[in-house]
Tab-separated table of C-alpha atoms in Angstrom:
chain	number	residue	atom	x	y	z
A	1	MET	CA	30.488	-5.229	19.761
A	2	LYS	CA	28.426	-6.222	16.710
A	3	ILE	CA	24.765	-7.195	16.650
A	4	LEU	CA	22.808	-9.575	14.431
A	5	VAL	CA	19.188	-8.406	14.177
A	6	SER	CA	16.792	-11.254	13.435
A	7	GLY	CA	13.089	-12.041	13.434
A	8	TRP	CA	10.532	-13.946	11.413
A	9	PHE	CA	11.811	-12.104	8.340
A	10	SER	CA	14.974	-14.201	8.798
A	11	PHE	CA	13.116	-17.408	7.850
A	12	GLU	CA	11.437	-18.186	4.549
A	13	GLN	CA	7.644	-18.349	4.597
A	14	MET	CA	7.316	-17.905	8.355
A	15	GLY	CA	4.715	-15.142	8.330
A	16	ALA	CA	6.768	-11.957	8.626
A	17	THR	CA	4.354	-9.035	8.976
A	18	ALA	CA	4.434	-5.266	8.631
A	19	GLY	CA	4.743	-5.086	12.409
A	20	ASP	CA	7.840	-7.300	12.319
A	21	LEU	CA	9.517	-5.016	9.777
A	22	TYR	CA	8.541	-1.848	11.640
A	23	THR	CA	10.028	-3.246	14.853
A	24	ARG	CA	13.172	-4.394	13.039
A	25	ASP	CA	13.723	-0.963	11.507
A	26	MET	CA	13.162	0.769	14.834
A	27	VAL	CA	15.670	-1.439	16.660
A	28	CYS	CA	18.187	-0.920	13.849
A	29	GLN	CA	17.717	2.843	14.167
A	30	TRP	CA	18.350	2.638	17.915
A	31	LEU	CA	21.575	0.761	17.261
A	32	ALA	CA	22.642	3.240	14.586
A	33	ASN	CA	21.911	6.160	16.918
A	34	ALA	CA	24.159	4.556	19.528
A	35	GLY	CA	26.921	3.878	17.010
A	36	VAL	CA	26.585	0.107	17.395
A	37	PRO	CA	27.310	-1.875	14.196
A	38	TYR	CA	24.800	-4.499	13.134
A	39	ASP	CA	23.768	-6.889	10.384
A	40	ILE	CA	20.241	-8.029	9.534
A	41	ALA	CA	19.409	-11.691	8.963
A	42	LEU	CA	16.991	-11.997	6.028
A	43	ASP	CA	15.500	-14.754	3.947
A	44	SER	CA	13.336	-14.832	0.816
A	45	PRO	CA	11.487	-12.763	-0.312
A	46	PHE	CA	13.472	-10.109	1.568
A	47	SER	CA	16.865	-9.067	0.260
A	48	GLY	CA	19.826	-6.972	1.321
A	49	GLY	CA	20.724	-8.893	4.468
A	50	LEU	CA	22.599	-12.030	5.502
A	51	ASP	CA	21.615	-15.687	5.695
A	52	TRP	CA	21.946	-16.590	9.383
A	53	LYS	CA	22.680	-20.215	8.458
A	54	GLU	CA	25.853	-19.113	6.657
A	55	THR	CA	27.117	-16.434	9.040
A	56	ASP	CA	29.895	-16.970	11.562
A	57	PRO	CA	28.295	-16.814	15.028
A	58	ALA	CA	31.626	-15.703	16.458
A	59	SER	CA	31.258	-12.433	14.501
A	60	TYR	CA	28.508	-11.248	16.831
A	61	SER	CA	28.512	-10.251	20.477
A	62	HIS	CA	24.687	-10.259	20.635
A	63	VAL	CA	21.743	-11.549	18.648
A	64	ILE	CA	18.451	-9.654	18.844
A	65	PHE	CA	15.213	-11.410	17.904
A	66	VAL	CA	12.417	-8.904	17.306
A	67	CYS	CA	8.634	-9.165	17.254
A	68	GLY	CA	6.078	-11.915	17.053
A	69	PRO	CA	5.272	-15.137	18.880
A	70	PHE	CA	8.303	-17.000	20.218
A	71	GLY	CA	8.280	-20.605	21.379
A	72	ASN	CA	10.582	-23.548	21.942
A	73	GLY	CA	10.146	-25.281	18.585
A	74	TRP	CA	11.445	-25.384	15.032
A	75	PRO	CA	12.894	-23.208	13.480
A	76	VAL	CA	13.685	-21.339	16.706
A	77	THR	CA	15.516	-24.382	18.075
A	78	ASP	CA	17.854	-24.500	15.051
A	79	PHE	CA	18.463	-20.767	15.296
A	80	LEU	CA	19.246	-20.833	19.015
A	81	SER	CA	21.516	-23.824	18.589
A	82	ARG	CA	23.620	-22.011	15.991
A	83	PHE	CA	24.032	-18.947	18.209
A	84	SER	CA	24.297	-20.809	21.514
A	85	GLY	CA	27.500	-18.995	22.448
A	86	THR	CA	26.098	-15.527	21.759
A	87	ARG	CA	24.157	-13.339	24.179
A	88	LEU	CA	20.480	-13.259	23.165
A	89	ILE	CA	18.043	-10.348	23.403
A	90	GLY	CA	14.297	-10.588	22.753
A	91	ILE	CA	12.253	-7.486	21.909
A	92	ASN	CA	8.474	-7.171	21.394
A	93	LEU	CA	7.884	-10.911	21.647
A	94	SER	CA	4.846	-12.868	22.761
A	95	MET	CA	6.355	-15.692	24.778
A	96	LEU	CA	4.392	-18.882	24.153
A	97	GLN	CA	5.645	-20.723	27.220
A	98	SER	CA	5.926	-19.818	30.866
A	99	LEU	CA	9.176	-17.983	31.593
A	100	GLU	CA	9.625	-20.283	34.565
A	101	GLU	CA	9.755	-23.199	32.111
A	102	TRP	CA	11.797	-21.638	29.305
A	103	ASN	CA	13.457	-18.289	28.727
A	104	PRO	CA	16.556	-18.338	26.495
A	105	PHE	CA	17.114	-14.570	26.650
A	106	ASP	CA	19.765	-12.629	28.530
A	107	LEU	CA	17.522	-9.563	28.131
A	108	LEU	CA	13.804	-9.892	27.380
A	109	LEU	CA	11.689	-6.817	26.615
A	110	GLU	CA	8.556	-8.772	25.915
A	111	ARG	CA	5.223	-7.775	24.455
A	112	ASP	CA	3.559	-10.349	26.660
A	113	SER	CA	4.683	-13.199	28.865
A	114	THR	CA	3.803	-14.833	32.160
A	115	ARG	CA	5.746	-11.990	33.773
A	116	ARG	CA	4.088	-8.904	32.229
A	117	ASN	CA	2.221	-7.417	29.283
A	118	ASN	CA	3.476	-4.321	27.424
A	119	PRO	CA	2.182	-2.218	24.529
A	120	ASP	CA	3.336	-3.363	21.096
A	121	LEU	CA	6.494	-1.560	20.038
A	122	VAL	CA	4.953	-0.540	16.712
A	123	PHE	CA	3.233	2.285	18.601
A	124	LEU	CA	6.641	4.009	18.557
A	125	SER	CA	7.138	3.675	14.813
A	126	GLU	CA	7.365	6.970	12.948
A	127	LYS	CA	7.412	5.731	9.372
A	128	PRO	CA	5.737	8.168	6.964
A	129	LEU	CA	2.441	7.053	5.477
A	130	VAL	CA	2.184	6.702	1.696
A	131	PRO	CA	-0.653	7.781	-0.615
A	132	VAL	CA	-3.538	5.370	-1.076
A	133	VAL	CA	-4.241	5.093	-4.798
A	134	GLY	CA	-7.400	3.709	-6.335
A	135	LYS	CA	-6.679	1.895	-9.611
A	136	ILE	CA	-9.861	1.915	-11.683
A	137	LEU	CA	-9.452	0.326	-15.110
A	138	VAL	CA	-11.991	-0.245	-17.852
A	139	GLU	CA	-12.130	-3.500	-19.782
A	140	PRO	CA	-11.779	-3.361	-23.605
A	141	GLN	CA	-14.870	-1.686	-25.068
A	142	LYS	CA	-16.231	-3.231	-28.245
A	143	GLU	CA	-17.770	-0.011	-29.486
A	144	TYR	CA	-14.338	1.512	-30.047
A	145	ARG	CA	-12.674	-1.553	-31.591
A	146	GLY	CA	-9.538	-0.524	-33.488
A	147	LYS	CA	-9.372	2.862	-31.774
A	148	ALA	CA	-8.971	1.391	-28.297
A	149	LYS	CA	-5.591	0.764	-26.687
A	150	HIS	CA	-6.613	-0.404	-23.230
A	151	GLN	CA	-3.833	-2.976	-22.855
A	152	GLN	CA	-1.165	-0.377	-23.550
A	153	ALA	CA	-2.736	2.008	-21.035
A	154	ASN	CA	-2.992	-0.727	-18.386
A	155	GLU	CA	0.657	-1.681	-18.813
A	156	LEU	CA	1.816	1.930	-18.533
A	157	ILE	CA	-0.308	2.442	-15.415
A	158	ALA	CA	1.112	-0.729	-13.864
A	159	GLU	CA	4.654	0.496	-14.551
A	160	LEU	CA	3.860	3.913	-13.074
A	161	LEU	CA	2.385	2.546	-9.849
A	162	ALA	CA	5.194	0.023	-9.414
A	163	LYS	CA	7.642	2.916	-9.111
A	164	GLN	CA	5.656	4.936	-6.566
A	165	PRO	CA	5.709	4.643	-2.770
A	166	CYS	CA	1.961	4.076	-2.556
A	167	ALA	CA	-0.704	1.591	-1.505
A	168	VAL	CA	-2.680	0.521	-4.584
A	169	VAL	CA	-6.333	-0.462	-4.202
A	170	PRO	CA	-7.929	-2.035	-7.302
A	171	ILE	CA	-11.519	-0.813	-7.642
A	172	ASP	CA	-14.035	-2.082	-10.194
A	173	THR	CA	-17.088	0.048	-10.897
A	174	ARG	CA	-18.976	-2.783	-12.642
A	175	LEU	CA	-21.805	-4.392	-10.700
A	176	ASP	CA	-23.142	-6.835	-13.283
A	177	VAL	CA	-20.317	-9.340	-12.858
A	178	PRO	CA	-19.998	-11.346	-9.605
A	179	ASP	CA	-16.851	-11.402	-7.478
A	180	ARG	CA	-15.372	-8.194	-8.850
A	181	GLY	CA	-13.651	-6.963	-5.702
A	182	GLY	CA	-16.487	-7.715	-3.297
A	183	LEU	CA	-18.312	-4.415	-3.887
A	184	ARG	CA	-22.066	-4.881	-4.088
A	185	SER	CA	-23.603	-1.444	-4.621
A	186	PRO	CA	-22.860	2.003	-6.071
A	187	GLU	CA	-22.680	3.335	-2.523
A	188	GLU	CA	-19.944	0.852	-1.601
A	189	ILE	CA	-17.957	1.704	-4.729
A	190	GLU	CA	-18.232	5.442	-4.132
A	191	SER	CA	-17.419	5.106	-0.428
A	192	LEU	CA	-14.193	3.308	-1.294
A	193	ILE	CA	-13.215	5.818	-3.982
A	194	ALA	CA	-13.954	8.709	-1.609
A	195	ARG	CA	-11.358	7.389	0.836
A	196	MET	CA	-8.522	7.370	-1.695
A	197	ASP	CA	-5.846	10.049	-1.795
A	198	LEU	CA	-5.996	9.892	-5.584
A	199	VAL	CA	-7.173	7.591	-8.326
A	200	VAL	CA	-5.580	6.477	-11.566
A	201	THR	CA	-8.264	5.515	-14.021
A	202	THR	CA	-9.244	4.725	-17.586
A	203	ARG	CA	-12.935	4.772	-16.641
A	204	LEU	CA	-15.207	7.769	-17.051
A	205	HIS	CA	-17.006	7.085	-13.787
A	206	GLY	CA	-13.695	6.446	-12.082
A	207	MET	CA	-12.930	10.079	-12.838
A	208	VAL	CA	-16.425	11.350	-12.030
A	209	LEU	CA	-16.827	9.544	-8.694
A	210	ALA	CA	-13.363	10.650	-7.643
A	211	LEU	CA	-13.880	14.326	-8.475
A	212	LYS	CA	-17.379	14.263	-6.985
A	213	ASN	CA	-15.700	13.453	-3.667
A	214	GLY	CA	-12.812	15.876	-4.054
A	215	VAL	CA	-10.312	13.133	-4.910
A	216	PRO	CA	-7.843	14.138	-7.642
A	217	ALA	CA	-7.681	11.785	-10.623
A	218	LEU	CA	-4.957	10.914	-13.083
A	219	VAL	CA	-7.116	10.061	-16.077
A	220	ILE	CA	-6.037	8.210	-19.202
A	221	ASP	CA	-8.298	8.197	-22.260
A	222	ALA	CA	-7.433	4.863	-23.866
A	223	ILE	CA	-9.239	5.685	-27.127
A	224	ARG	CA	-7.043	7.113	-29.871
A	225	GLY	CA	-8.157	10.638	-30.644
A	226	GLY	CA	-10.134	10.784	-27.382
A	227	ALA	CA	-13.731	9.844	-26.634
A	228	LYS	CA	-16.231	10.253	-23.797
A	229	ILE	CA	-13.587	10.642	-21.076
A	230	THR	CA	-11.892	13.536	-22.834
A	231	LYS	CA	-15.232	15.205	-23.602
A	232	GLN	CA	-16.343	14.911	-19.978
A	233	ALA	CA	-13.040	16.231	-18.626
A	234	GLN	CA	-13.274	19.232	-20.942
A	235	THR	CA	-16.858	19.840	-19.883
A	236	ILE	CA	-16.046	19.923	-16.179
A	237	GLN	CA	-12.620	21.517	-16.791
A	238	TRP	CA	-10.543	18.797	-15.171
A	239	PRO	CA	-7.024	19.254	-16.585
A	240	ASN	CA	-5.241	16.051	-15.565
A	241	VAL	CA	-6.205	13.896	-18.564
A	242	LEU	CA	-3.709	12.155	-20.846
A	243	MET	CA	-4.488	10.824	-24.304
A	244	ILE	CA	-3.250	7.347	-25.140
A	245	ASP	CA	-1.521	8.791	-28.194
A	246	GLU	CA	0.689	11.038	-26.067
A	247	LEU	CA	1.412	8.870	-23.042
A	248	SER	CA	4.946	8.871	-21.720
A	249	GLU	CA	6.639	7.949	-18.469
A	250	GLU	CA	7.340	11.621	-17.789
A	251	LYS	CA	3.749	12.768	-18.347
A	252	LEU	CA	2.358	9.976	-16.196
A	253	GLN	CA	4.770	10.858	-13.389
A	254	GLU	CA	3.847	14.552	-13.647
A	255	GLY	CA	0.161	13.698	-13.572
A	256	PHE	CA	0.609	11.458	-10.536
A	257	GLU	CA	2.550	14.121	-8.637
A	258	TYR	CA	-0.042	16.773	-9.520
A	259	CYS	CA	-2.740	14.666	-7.855
A	260	LEU	CA	-0.844	14.876	-4.564
A	261	THR	CA	-0.905	18.687	-4.464
A	262	ASP	CA	-3.310	20.975	-2.642
A	263	GLU	CA	-3.940	22.650	-5.990
A	264	ALA	CA	-5.292	19.399	-7.446
A	265	ARG	CA	-7.593	18.773	-4.488
A	266	GLU	CA	-8.956	22.323	-4.663
A	267	LYS	CA	-9.447	21.980	-8.419
A	268	ALA	CA	-11.331	18.704	-7.920
A	269	LEU	CA	-13.740	20.458	-5.541
A	270	ARG	CA	-14.242	23.302	-8.003
A	271	CYS	CA	-15.014	20.804	-10.776
A	272	ARG	CA	-17.576	19.150	-8.508
A	273	LYS	CA	-19.296	22.461	-7.732
A	274	SER	CA	-19.293	23.553	-11.359
A	275	ALA	CA	-20.783	20.234	-12.495
A	276	ILE	CA	-23.542	20.336	-9.873
A	277	ASP	CA	-24.412	23.942	-10.749
A	278	SER	CA	-24.676	23.003	-14.432
A	279	LEU	CA	-26.961	20.057	-13.752
A	280	ASN	CA	-29.416	21.562	-11.275
A	281	HIS	CA	-31.976	22.384	-13.982
A	282	TYR	CA	-32.276	18.799	-15.246
A	283	GLU	CA	-34.990	17.769	-12.771
A	284	ASN	CA	-37.217	20.718	-13.666
A	285	ALA	CA	-36.609	20.174	-17.373
A	286	LEU	CA	-37.792	16.572	-17.114
A	287	ILE	CA	-40.849	17.291	-14.982
A	288	ASP	CA	-41.847	20.321	-17.091
A	289	PHE	CA	-41.674	18.170	-20.223
A	290	LEU	CA	-43.744	15.395	-18.696
A	291	MET	CA	-46.368	17.760	-17.303
A	292	GLY	CA	-46.499	20.126	-20.275
């Protein structure tokens, strides 16, 4: 017995989704648990599997097609024709035609059909969630001219995030330029930042809005010798700030990992409290001056 596991990830540009991959991985785990050997049919952009068009159908006792809509049309017709002598199993499929009219499966555990409706199999998936990371980058600032190394910082941040198991959300704090991420107000920007697990930023207010909401920040001061970001971090005693002059892959990785600790989240909250306590007299100072 050997199984070929297939789905919309087996065809180029056919709309394979996260749900398709979750279902695929779950079925593969079931087979592995049972000691049943299997191959996975994959096409671009996915790698590590086999091209079903080049495999020997006689190598497989069963073909499993997992997840998504399934109807009697191309490319399904080509696929079924190639494996016409192999027993076919359908799992988590939405059958587009009446089963009385067309059902090519020897075993069908459908998501929905004219026979029954079932919960989507992704409910059973136990994949671990990954951190959600806000990427908040400043554009080159004219006032710093030769001292600024924003491009270098951006490239190093991109390299760092590419290596992490994380979901990256680009966030722009500017509101004077249209179509910059669809955020229209300070409240929308802050609400998005507040929902991150951490932020990586070269912006002062990327750091401030993160820490204000208890979100740890990996902060890079892209100005040689340090500027307003470094001064602010020192003022509020946030330790996770790297100078552009001292950036390295190791330090960036350490800073990223620190942001995922309970210690970092507790420190962020302490920085917030300390900053608020230090600023509480500003309102009275202004009004006293105006009324004096």
